[in-house]
Amino acid sequence: MGAKVLIVTRTFGRYSQEPLNFLSRNGFEILRSENLEPSFLKEVDALIVGTNPVTAEMIESSNLKIIAKHGVGVDNIDLEAATKKGIPVTITLGANSQAVAELTIAFIFALARKLMIAHEKLFKNRKWEGVVGYEVGGKTLGVIGFGAIGREVAKRAVCLGMRVLVYDPYASKETIEAHSAQSVDLETLLKESDFVSIHAPLTEETRNMIGEREISLMKKSAFLINTSRGGLLDEDALVKALKEGRIAGAALDVFQEEPLPEDSPFFDCPNLITTAHIGAHTVEAIYRMNMMAAQAIVDYFNKKIPKHVVNREVVEMLKKMGFEE
Ligand code: NAD
């Protein structure tokens, strides 16, 4: 038997057999698990992982050669430990940008037209009552983080007739302007936007970047959307702001603790839409993520440098070991 791949992501191969067949055709033995136990990583050569934590301890005691993240946010993987062991960590860059951007746009419409409230009134309460919302055209969208997803959101918002403001200290003014958006500082974005949408990665720099002070800068009529990572947002501050009507509403796909605990204060919040981290959950995005993760592993074992390695130091190590680009 060939190398062993452990898959710890429920959606791998669920909507198409092709990603599993692709690994089998290339001689891999496939193992699956719902949980990630450190002992499993001693028995396998490669790991395909979604959001389960892959700690330094797990990596150090493992026999892993490659970790393929099924997604793009690598905050659950200890990159330093992987780099120390010369383990490349790949991501499925761009595979889910469209899916997350479309969910963000869906949130914008749902918040603006109060769709959840309208549905509840008629469907649950059997009350034929009007609900008055707002139009999205002509409003201002603030995009925090102008990477693959932020740009896809901006493109769609511009088509809807929205003015788009961007805060991203690492994106050039030219790139932002090329998307018909305007580069601004965070304070301006928060003060001027009708919708604020977070698309930055979770890092030590971005943790809790939207807290009480930032929310207090937003308009009372504005909405906050987070499809990035729960850790970017001070959740207590948001709960307080929603309960006190400091902002008009929010939509969250991601939380500091996932699954969201049953006693979460979010369940008592008005004007809040929640989804269970489904940003990348479209059949199309799942297929792309499946295939890109599988391809990274096949490439590695064919001594080719896989695409989208995030710990770039390892690429140099692989080159020295004779891996082809
Ligand atoms: P990306 O790396 O392409 O873009 C991230 C952008 O954030 C970059 O342009 C970067 O310069 C910017 N950034 C970094 N630090 C910043 C800061 N302090 N302030 C403002 N901007 C900053 O990543 P992406 O593909 O656009 O994904 C963004 C995030 O979305 C991921 O890190 C991930 O956490 C999250 N995500 C969530 C889902 C979901 O299912 N809800 C799916 C995919 C990705």
Coordinates of C-alpha atoms in Angstrom, one line a residue, residues 111-313:
L111 CA -30.4 42.4 7.0
A112 CA -31.6 45.3 4.8
R113 CA -35.0 43.7 4.0
K114 CA -35.4 42.1 7.5
L115 CA -36.0 38.8 5.7
M116 CA -35.8 36.6 8.9
I117 CA -38.3 38.8 10.7
A118 CA -40.6 38.9 7.7
H119 CA -40.5 35.1 7.4
E120 CA -41.1 34.6 11.1
K121 CA -44.1 36.9 11.2
L122 CA -45.9 35.0 8.4
F123 CA -44.6 31.5 8.6
K124 CA -44.3 31.1 12.4
N125 CA -46.9 33.6 13.7
R126 CA -49.3 33.3 10.7
K127 CA -49.5 37.1 10.7
W128 CA -50.0 39.0 7.4
E129 CA -48.0 42.0 8.5
G130 CA -45.7 44.3 6.4
V131 CA -42.1 44.7 7.2
V132 CA -40.3 47.8 6.0
G133 CA -36.6 47.5 5.1
Y134 CA -34.0 49.5 3.3
E135 CA -32.6 49.5 -0.2
V136 CA -29.0 48.4 -0.7
G137 CA -28.3 50.5 -3.8
G138 CA -26.7 53.8 -2.9
K139 CA -25.6 52.6 0.5
T140 CA -22.0 52.3 1.7
L141 CA -20.3 49.0 2.3
G142 CA -17.1 48.8 4.4
V143 CA -14.9 45.9 3.6
I144 CA -12.2 45.0 6.3
G145 CA -9.6 42.8 4.6
F146 CA -9.2 43.0 0.8
G147 CA -8.0 39.5 0.0
A148 CA -9.6 36.9 -2.2
I149 CA -13.0 37.1 -0.4
G150 CA -13.0 40.8 0.3
R151 CA -12.4 41.6 -3.4
E152 CA -15.2 39.2 -4.5
V153 CA -17.6 40.9 -2.1
A154 CA -16.6 44.4 -3.3
K155 CA -17.1 43.4 -7.0
R156 CA -20.6 42.3 -6.3
A157 CA -21.4 45.3 -4.1
V158 CA -20.3 47.7 -6.8
C159 CA -22.7 45.9 -9.3
L160 CA -25.5 46.5 -6.8
G161 CA -24.8 50.2 -6.9
M162 CA -23.1 50.4 -3.5
R163 CA -20.2 52.7 -2.6
V164 CA -17.4 50.5 -1.3
L165 CA -14.8 51.5 1.3
V166 CA -11.9 49.3 2.1
Y167 CA -9.5 49.0 5.1
D168 CA -6.6 46.7 4.5
P169 CA -3.1 47.9 5.6
Y170 CA -1.5 45.4 3.3
A171 CA -3.4 46.0 0.1
S172 CA -2.3 48.7 -2.3
K173 CA -4.4 51.8 -3.1
E174 CA -4.1 50.9 -6.8
T175 CA -5.6 47.4 -6.3
I176 CA -8.4 48.8 -4.2
E177 CA -9.2 51.5 -6.8
A178 CA -9.0 49.0 -9.6
H179 CA -12.0 47.4 -8.0
S180 CA -13.9 50.7 -8.0
A181 CA -13.5 51.0 -4.2
Q182 CA -11.9 53.5 -2.0
S183 CA -9.0 52.9 0.4
V184 CA -9.7 54.4 3.9
D185 CA -8.5 54.0 7.5
L186 CA -10.6 51.8 9.8
E187 CA -12.1 54.7 11.7
T188 CA -13.5 56.3 8.5
L189 CA -14.8 53.0 7.3
L190 CA -16.6 52.4 10.6
K191 CA -18.1 55.9 10.7
E192 CA -19.3 56.0 7.1
S193 CA -20.5 52.5 6.3
D194 CA -24.1 51.3 6.4
F195 CA -22.8 47.7 6.3
V196 CA -19.4 46.7 7.7
S197 CA -18.1 43.3 6.6
I198 CA -15.1 41.5 8.1
H199 CA -12.8 39.5 5.7
A200 CA -9.4 39.7 7.4
P201 CA -7.6 36.5 8.7
L202 CA -7.4 35.8 12.4
T203 CA -3.9 36.6 13.6
E204 CA -2.5 38.1 16.8
E205 CA -2.8 41.5 15.1
T206 CA -6.4 41.1 14.2
R207 CA -7.7 39.3 17.3
N208 CA -10.6 41.4 18.8
M209 CA -10.0 44.2 16.2
I210 CA -13.7 45.0 16.3
G211 CA -14.5 45.8 19.9
E212 CA -16.6 48.2 21.9
R213 CA -14.8 51.3 20.7
E214 CA -15.0 50.3 17.0
I215 CA -18.7 49.4 17.3
S216 CA -19.4 52.7 19.0
L217 CA -18.0 54.5 15.9
M218 CA -20.6 52.8 13.7
K219 CA -23.8 54.5 12.7
K220 CA -26.9 53.5 14.8
S221 CA -28.5 52.4 11.5
A222 CA -25.5 50.2 10.4
F223 CA -25.2 46.5 10.2
L224 CA -22.1 44.3 11.1
I225 CA -21.3 41.1 9.2
N226 CA -18.7 38.6 10.1
T227 CA -17.9 35.6 7.8
S228 CA -14.2 35.5 8.7
R229 CA -13.4 34.2 12.2
G230 CA -15.1 34.8 15.5
G231 CA -11.9 35.9 17.1
L232 CA -11.8 39.1 15.2
L233 CA -14.8 40.4 17.0
D234 CA -15.3 41.1 20.7
E235 CA -18.5 39.1 21.1
D236 CA -19.5 40.6 24.4
A237 CA -19.3 44.0 22.9
L238 CA -21.5 43.0 20.0
V239 CA -24.1 41.4 22.3
K240 CA -24.3 44.6 24.3
A241 CA -24.5 46.8 21.2
L242 CA -27.4 44.7 19.8
K243 CA -29.3 44.6 23.1
E244 CA -28.9 48.3 23.5
G245 CA -29.8 49.1 19.9
R246 CA -26.4 50.7 19.4
I247 CA -26.3 49.3 15.8
A248 CA -29.2 48.1 13.7
G249 CA -28.2 44.5 13.4
A250 CA -25.6 41.9 12.6
A251 CA -25.1 38.6 10.7
L252 CA -22.5 36.1 11.9
D253 CA -21.3 32.9 10.3
V254 CA -18.4 32.4 12.7
F255 CA -18.0 32.4 16.4
Q256 CA -15.2 32.4 19.0
E257 CA -16.5 29.0 20.2
E258 CA -17.8 26.6 17.6
P259 CA -20.2 24.9 17.8
L260 CA -21.9 27.9 19.4
P261 CA -22.8 26.8 23.0
E262 CA -26.5 26.4 23.7
D263 CA -26.4 29.1 26.4
S264 CA -24.7 31.6 24.1
P265 CA -25.9 35.2 24.8
F266 CA -26.3 35.5 21.1
F267 CA -29.5 33.5 21.3
D268 CA -31.2 36.3 23.1
C269 CA -30.0 39.1 20.8
P270 CA -32.4 41.0 18.6
N271 CA -31.7 41.7 14.9
L272 CA -29.2 39.0 14.6
I273 CA -28.8 36.4 11.9
T274 CA -26.6 33.4 12.7
T275 CA -25.4 30.5 10.5
A276 CA -23.2 27.6 11.6
H277 CA -19.9 28.4 9.8
I278 CA -21.4 27.6 6.4
G279 CA -19.6 30.2 4.4
A280 CA -17.7 27.7 2.2
H281 CA -20.6 25.2 2.1
T282 CA -21.7 25.1 -1.5
V283 CA -21.4 22.0 -3.6
E284 CA -19.2 23.8 -6.0
A285 CA -16.8 25.2 -3.4
I286 CA -16.6 21.9 -1.5
Y287 CA -15.6 20.1 -4.8
R288 CA -12.9 22.7 -5.5
M289 CA -11.6 22.4 -1.9
N290 CA -11.6 18.6 -2.1
M291 CA -9.7 18.5 -5.3
M292 CA -7.2 21.1 -4.4
A293 CA -6.4 19.5 -1.1
A294 CA -6.0 16.1 -2.8
Q295 CA -3.9 17.5 -5.6
A296 CA -1.5 19.1 -3.0
I297 CA -0.9 15.6 -1.5
V298 CA -0.5 13.9 -4.8
D299 CA 2.0 16.5 -5.9
Y300 CA 4.0 16.2 -2.7
F301 CA 4.4 12.4 -3.0
N302 CA 5.4 12.9 -6.7
K303 CA 8.2 15.2 -5.4
K304 CA 6.5 18.3 -6.9
I305 CA 6.2 21.4 -4.7
P306 CA 2.5 21.7 -4.0
K307 CA 0.6 24.9 -4.8
H308 CA -0.3 27.4 -2.1
V309 CA 2.2 26.4 0.6
V310 CA 1.6 29.0 3.4
N311 CA 4.8 28.4 5.4
R312 CA 7.1 29.5 2.5
E313 CA 10.4 28.6 4.3

